[in-house]
Short mmCIF file of C-alpha atoms in Angstrom, two decimals:
data_model
loop_
_atom_site.label_atom_id
_atom_site.label_comp_id
_atom_site.label_asym_id
_atom_site.label_seq_id
_atom_site.Cartn_x
_atom_site.Cartn_y
_atom_site.Cartn_z
CA UNK A 1 -16.21 3.96 4.06
CA UNK A 2 -14.60 5.57 1.06
CA UNK A 3 -14.25 2.91 -1.60
CA UNK A 4 -12.02 3.10 -4.61
CA UNK A 5 -12.94 0.79 -7.47
CA UNK A 6 -10.21 -0.10 -9.91
CA UNK A 7 -10.78 -1.59 -13.34
CA UNK A 8 -9.90 -3.80 -14.95
CA UNK A 9 -8.75 -6.16 -12.21
CA UNK A 10 -6.46 -8.04 -14.61
CA UNK A 11 -4.91 -6.93 -17.89
CA UNK A 12 -2.68 -9.05 -20.11
CA UNK A 13 -1.30 -7.40 -23.24
CA UNK A 14 1.51 -7.62 -25.79
CA UNK A 15 4.52 -5.34 -25.76
CA UNK A 16 3.85 -2.14 -27.68
CA UNK A 17 0.13 -1.94 -26.94
CA UNK A 18 -1.54 0.97 -25.16
CA UNK A 19 -3.73 0.57 -22.07
CA UNK A 20 -5.77 2.56 -19.59
CA UNK A 21 -6.49 1.71 -15.97
CA UNK A 22 -9.33 3.38 -14.09
CA UNK A 23 -9.85 4.31 -10.47
CA UNK A 24 -13.35 5.46 -9.51
CA UNK A 25 -15.13 6.52 -6.35
CA UNK A 26 -18.28 8.28 -5.24
CA UNK A 27 -16.20 10.18 -2.70
CA UNK A 28 -14.12 13.32 -3.16
CA UNK A 29 -10.43 13.06 -2.35
CA UNK A 30 -7.99 15.83 -1.54
CA UNK A 31 -5.35 14.00 -3.53
CA UNK A 32 -4.84 10.70 -5.27
CA UNK A 33 -1.72 8.60 -5.51
CA UNK A 34 -0.70 5.82 -7.89
CA UNK A 35 1.66 3.09 -6.76
CA UNK A 36 3.23 0.17 -8.62
CA UNK A 37 4.04 -3.07 -6.81
CA UNK A 38 6.31 -5.66 -8.40
CA UNK A 39 6.36 -9.30 -7.25
CA UNK A 40 8.13 -9.70 -3.92
CA UNK A 41 8.32 -5.97 -3.37
CA UNK A 42 6.34 -3.29 -1.59
CA UNK A 43 4.39 -0.63 -3.50
CA UNK A 44 6.40 2.30 -4.86
CA UNK A 45 4.85 5.72 -5.46
CA UNK A 46 4.60 6.75 -9.10
CA UNK A 47 2.74 10.05 -8.86
CA UNK A 48 0.45 12.20 -6.73
CA UNK A 49 -2.30 14.30 -8.33
CA UNK A 50 -3.90 17.07 -6.31
CA UNK A 51 -5.87 19.44 -8.51
CA UNK A 52 -9.10 18.49 -10.27
CA UNK A 53 -8.39 18.00 -13.99
CA UNK A 54 -4.65 17.72 -13.39
CA UNK A 55 -2.60 15.70 -15.86
CA UNK A 56 0.87 14.42 -15.06
CA UNK A 57 3.23 12.55 -17.34
CA UNK A 58 5.98 10.18 -16.31
CA UNK A 59 7.72 9.03 -19.50
CA UNK A 60 5.16 6.71 -21.16
CA UNK A 61 2.70 6.96 -18.26
CA UNK A 62 0.00 9.63 -18.19
CA UNK A 63 -2.05 10.21 -15.05
CA UNK A 64 -5.23 12.25 -14.88
CA UNK A 65 -7.29 13.38 -11.89
CA UNK A 66 -10.98 13.88 -12.59
CA UNK A 67 -12.44 17.39 -12.49
CA UNK A 68 -14.52 16.49 -9.43
CA UNK A 69 -11.57 14.74 -7.74
CA UNK A 70 -13.53 11.48 -7.51
CA UNK A 71 -11.73 9.46 -10.17
CA UNK A 72 -8.42 9.03 -11.91
CA UNK A 73 -6.93 7.20 -14.84
CA UNK A 74 -3.52 5.86 -15.77
CA UNK A 75 -2.67 5.51 -19.45
CA UNK A 76 0.42 3.65 -20.59
CA UNK A 77 1.66 4.12 -24.15
CA UNK A 78 3.65 1.39 -25.89
CA UNK A 79 3.75 -0.90 -22.87
CA UNK A 80 7.00 -2.69 -22.05
CA UNK A 81 7.54 -5.96 -20.11
CA UNK A 82 9.11 -3.81 -17.38
CA UNK A 83 5.69 -2.20 -16.84
CA UNK A 84 4.41 -5.52 -15.46
CA UNK A 85 3.15 -5.19 -11.91
CA UNK A 86 0.21 -4.40 -9.66
CA UNK A 87 -0.99 -0.82 -10.05
CA UNK A 88 -2.69 0.61 -6.97
CA UNK A 89 -4.56 3.86 -6.63
CA UNK A 90 -4.95 5.45 -3.21
CA UNK A 91 -7.12 8.39 -2.30
CA UNK A 92 -6.32 10.75 0.54
CA UNK A 93 -9.37 11.89 2.44
CA UNK A 94 -9.72 15.37 3.80
CA UNK A 95 -11.67 16.71 6.75
CA UNK A 96 -11.62 14.66 9.92
CA UNK A 97 -9.68 11.85 8.27
CA UNK A 98 -6.98 14.02 6.79
CA UNK A 99 -3.95 11.96 6.04
CA UNK A 100 -5.73 8.64 5.75
CA UNK A 101 -5.18 6.77 2.48
CA UNK A 102 -7.87 4.53 0.96
CA UNK A 103 -6.49 1.95 -1.46
CA UNK A 104 -8.18 0.28 -4.40
CA UNK A 105 -7.78 -3.48 -4.99
CA UNK A 106 -5.33 -2.89 -7.78
CA UNK A 107 -4.95 -3.76 -11.46
CA UNK A 108 -2.58 -6.61 -12.22
CA UNK A 109 -0.85 -5.79 -15.51
CA UNK A 110 1.18 -8.34 -17.45
CA UNK A 111 3.03 -7.24 -20.56
CA UNK A 112 4.32 -10.07 -22.76
CA UNK A 113 7.38 -9.64 -24.97
CA UNK B 1 21.03 0.35 4.73
CA UNK B 2 18.45 2.68 3.25
CA UNK B 3 14.67 2.72 3.00
CA UNK B 4 12.34 0.46 4.92
CA UNK B 5 13.51 -3.01 5.92
CA UNK B 6 11.24 -5.82 7.08
CA UNK B 7 12.16 -9.13 8.68
CA UNK B 8 11.48 -11.93 8.30
CA UNK B 9 10.50 -11.95 4.62
CA UNK B 10 8.63 -15.23 5.06
CA UNK B 11 7.08 -16.77 8.17
CA UNK B 12 5.12 -19.97 8.68
CA UNK B 13 3.49 -20.45 12.06
CA UNK B 14 0.94 -22.60 13.78
CA UNK B 15 -2.12 -21.17 15.42
CA UNK B 16 -0.65 -21.55 18.89
CA UNK B 17 2.73 -19.95 18.12
CA UNK B 18 3.95 -16.52 19.11
CA UNK B 19 6.09 -14.64 16.61
CA UNK B 20 7.01 -11.05 15.78
CA UNK B 21 7.48 -9.06 12.62
CA UNK B 22 10.10 -6.33 12.61
CA UNK B 23 10.30 -3.13 10.59
CA UNK B 24 13.09 -0.57 10.53
CA UNK B 25 13.19 2.68 8.56
CA UNK B 26 16.35 4.65 7.80
CA UNK B 27 14.59 7.67 6.27
CA UNK B 28 14.24 9.86 9.33
CA UNK B 29 10.45 9.68 9.09
CA UNK B 30 8.14 10.31 12.02
CA UNK B 31 5.17 8.10 11.08
CA UNK B 32 5.10 4.34 10.64
CA UNK B 33 2.30 2.05 9.53
CA UNK B 34 1.31 -1.60 9.37
CA UNK B 35 -0.82 -2.67 6.39
CA UNK B 36 -2.30 -6.09 5.56
CA UNK B 37 -2.41 -7.15 1.92
CA UNK B 38 -4.66 -10.11 1.10
CA UNK B 39 -5.57 -11.50 -2.29
CA UNK B 40 -8.50 -9.73 -3.94
CA UNK B 41 -8.82 -7.16 -1.15
CA UNK B 42 -7.59 -3.58 -0.90
CA UNK B 43 -4.61 -2.80 1.27
CA UNK B 44 -5.96 -2.63 4.83
CA UNK B 45 -4.51 -0.11 7.25
CA UNK B 46 -3.95 -1.78 10.63
CA UNK B 47 -2.00 0.60 12.84
CA UNK B 48 -0.45 4.05 12.64
CA UNK B 49 2.26 5.45 14.88
CA UNK B 50 3.29 9.10 14.84
CA UNK B 51 6.32 10.08 16.90
CA UNK B 52 6.10 6.66 18.66
CA UNK B 53 2.48 7.28 19.70
CA UNK B 54 -0.30 5.13 18.29
CA UNK B 55 -2.71 7.40 16.44
CA UNK B 56 -4.89 4.75 14.84
CA UNK B 57 -5.97 1.20 15.50
CA UNK B 58 -8.25 0.21 12.67
CA UNK B 59 -10.36 -2.28 14.66
CA UNK B 60 -7.63 -4.88 14.51
CA UNK B 61 -8.12 -8.09 16.59
CA UNK B 62 -6.09 -8.22 19.80
CA UNK B 63 -4.11 -11.21 18.51
CA UNK B 64 -2.12 -8.54 16.64
CA UNK B 65 -0.14 -6.35 19.03
CA UNK B 66 2.00 -3.49 17.71
CA UNK B 67 4.99 -1.97 19.43
CA UNK B 68 6.89 1.17 18.48
CA UNK B 69 9.91 1.70 20.77
CA UNK B 70 11.21 4.66 18.73
CA UNK B 71 10.50 6.47 15.47
CA UNK B 72 12.73 4.10 13.50
CA UNK B 73 11.43 0.73 14.66
CA UNK B 74 8.04 -0.92 14.53
CA UNK B 75 7.07 -4.42 15.57
CA UNK B 76 3.96 -6.51 15.09
CA UNK B 77 3.62 -9.24 17.71
CA UNK B 78 1.51 -12.20 16.64
CA UNK B 79 -0.17 -14.77 18.87
CA UNK B 80 -2.93 -17.36 18.45
CA UNK B 81 -3.49 -16.36 14.84
CA UNK B 82 -6.08 -17.86 12.51
CA UNK B 83 -5.53 -19.26 9.00
CA UNK B 84 -7.41 -16.27 7.57
CA UNK B 85 -4.64 -14.05 8.95
CA UNK B 86 -2.32 -15.44 6.27
CA UNK B 87 -1.32 -12.46 4.13
CA UNK B 88 1.48 -10.11 3.18
CA UNK B 89 2.13 -7.66 6.00
CA UNK B 90 3.60 -4.40 4.78
CA UNK B 91 5.32 -1.81 6.89
CA UNK B 92 5.47 1.76 5.63
CA UNK B 93 6.77 5.11 6.80
CA UNK B 94 6.10 8.71 5.89
CA UNK B 95 7.43 12.09 6.89
CA UNK B 96 4.41 12.78 9.07
CA UNK B 97 0.90 11.53 9.77
CA UNK B 98 -0.72 14.88 9.04
CA UNK B 99 -1.09 14.97 5.28
CA UNK B 100 0.17 11.57 4.34
CA UNK B 101 2.44 12.61 1.55
CA UNK B 102 4.31 9.64 0.15
CA UNK B 103 4.31 6.25 1.81
CA UNK B 104 7.57 4.33 1.64
CA UNK B 105 6.91 0.61 1.89
CA UNK B 106 9.09 -2.27 2.93
CA UNK B 107 9.19 -5.47 0.90
CA UNK B 108 6.70 -7.13 3.22
CA UNK B 109 6.59 -10.21 5.44
CA UNK B 110 4.68 -13.10 3.87
CA UNK B 111 2.83 -14.84 6.72
CA UNK B 112 1.28 -18.29 6.47
CA UNK B 113 -0.77 -19.57 9.40
CA UNK B 114 -1.29 -23.33 9.44
#
């Protein structure tokens, strides 16, 4: 079993604050995806990181893949109420389970105006 | 319509009922998936179909029976469910099963088993 641990589980902040969400595993992944799920909706892909040490930016969101491809972080600058949602990381395993995604439990983010 | 569409959005059923969840994708993808999303648990992969053929059954109880008549449609037939089966059931599709790429999810079917 390839477990992905996300922290924190819940995060409640005021608009304008910065935050970081972590996704950690003892397993190596060929790639790692971040999804956001809003209430009543399915998850929507935000970004895929593939290379160890890779950093990708999506407006106020910065994603980083660990050098060893075992962990990742999502940093949000100046959070907005529209950032509210469940953030899920998902690791893609290589080898015999190529193509299989392992999801973390998610971080529920609430941004108050 | 575009994307992945799931019906019904909400379903309440007794333990002796038989019902079905439907998923349709309009993206031209070849792989379709059923996931279970429960509170405080990671998304659980249930079934994978690639080009209509089932490529994975993740030790799912037989009271859940998938059906994939073509690459665009996926069903999940439910019978004699248990209260612990109450969850959000998400359908997803992707271009192919080899190298997952991006999963496109439907809005989910919220199932409550009484």
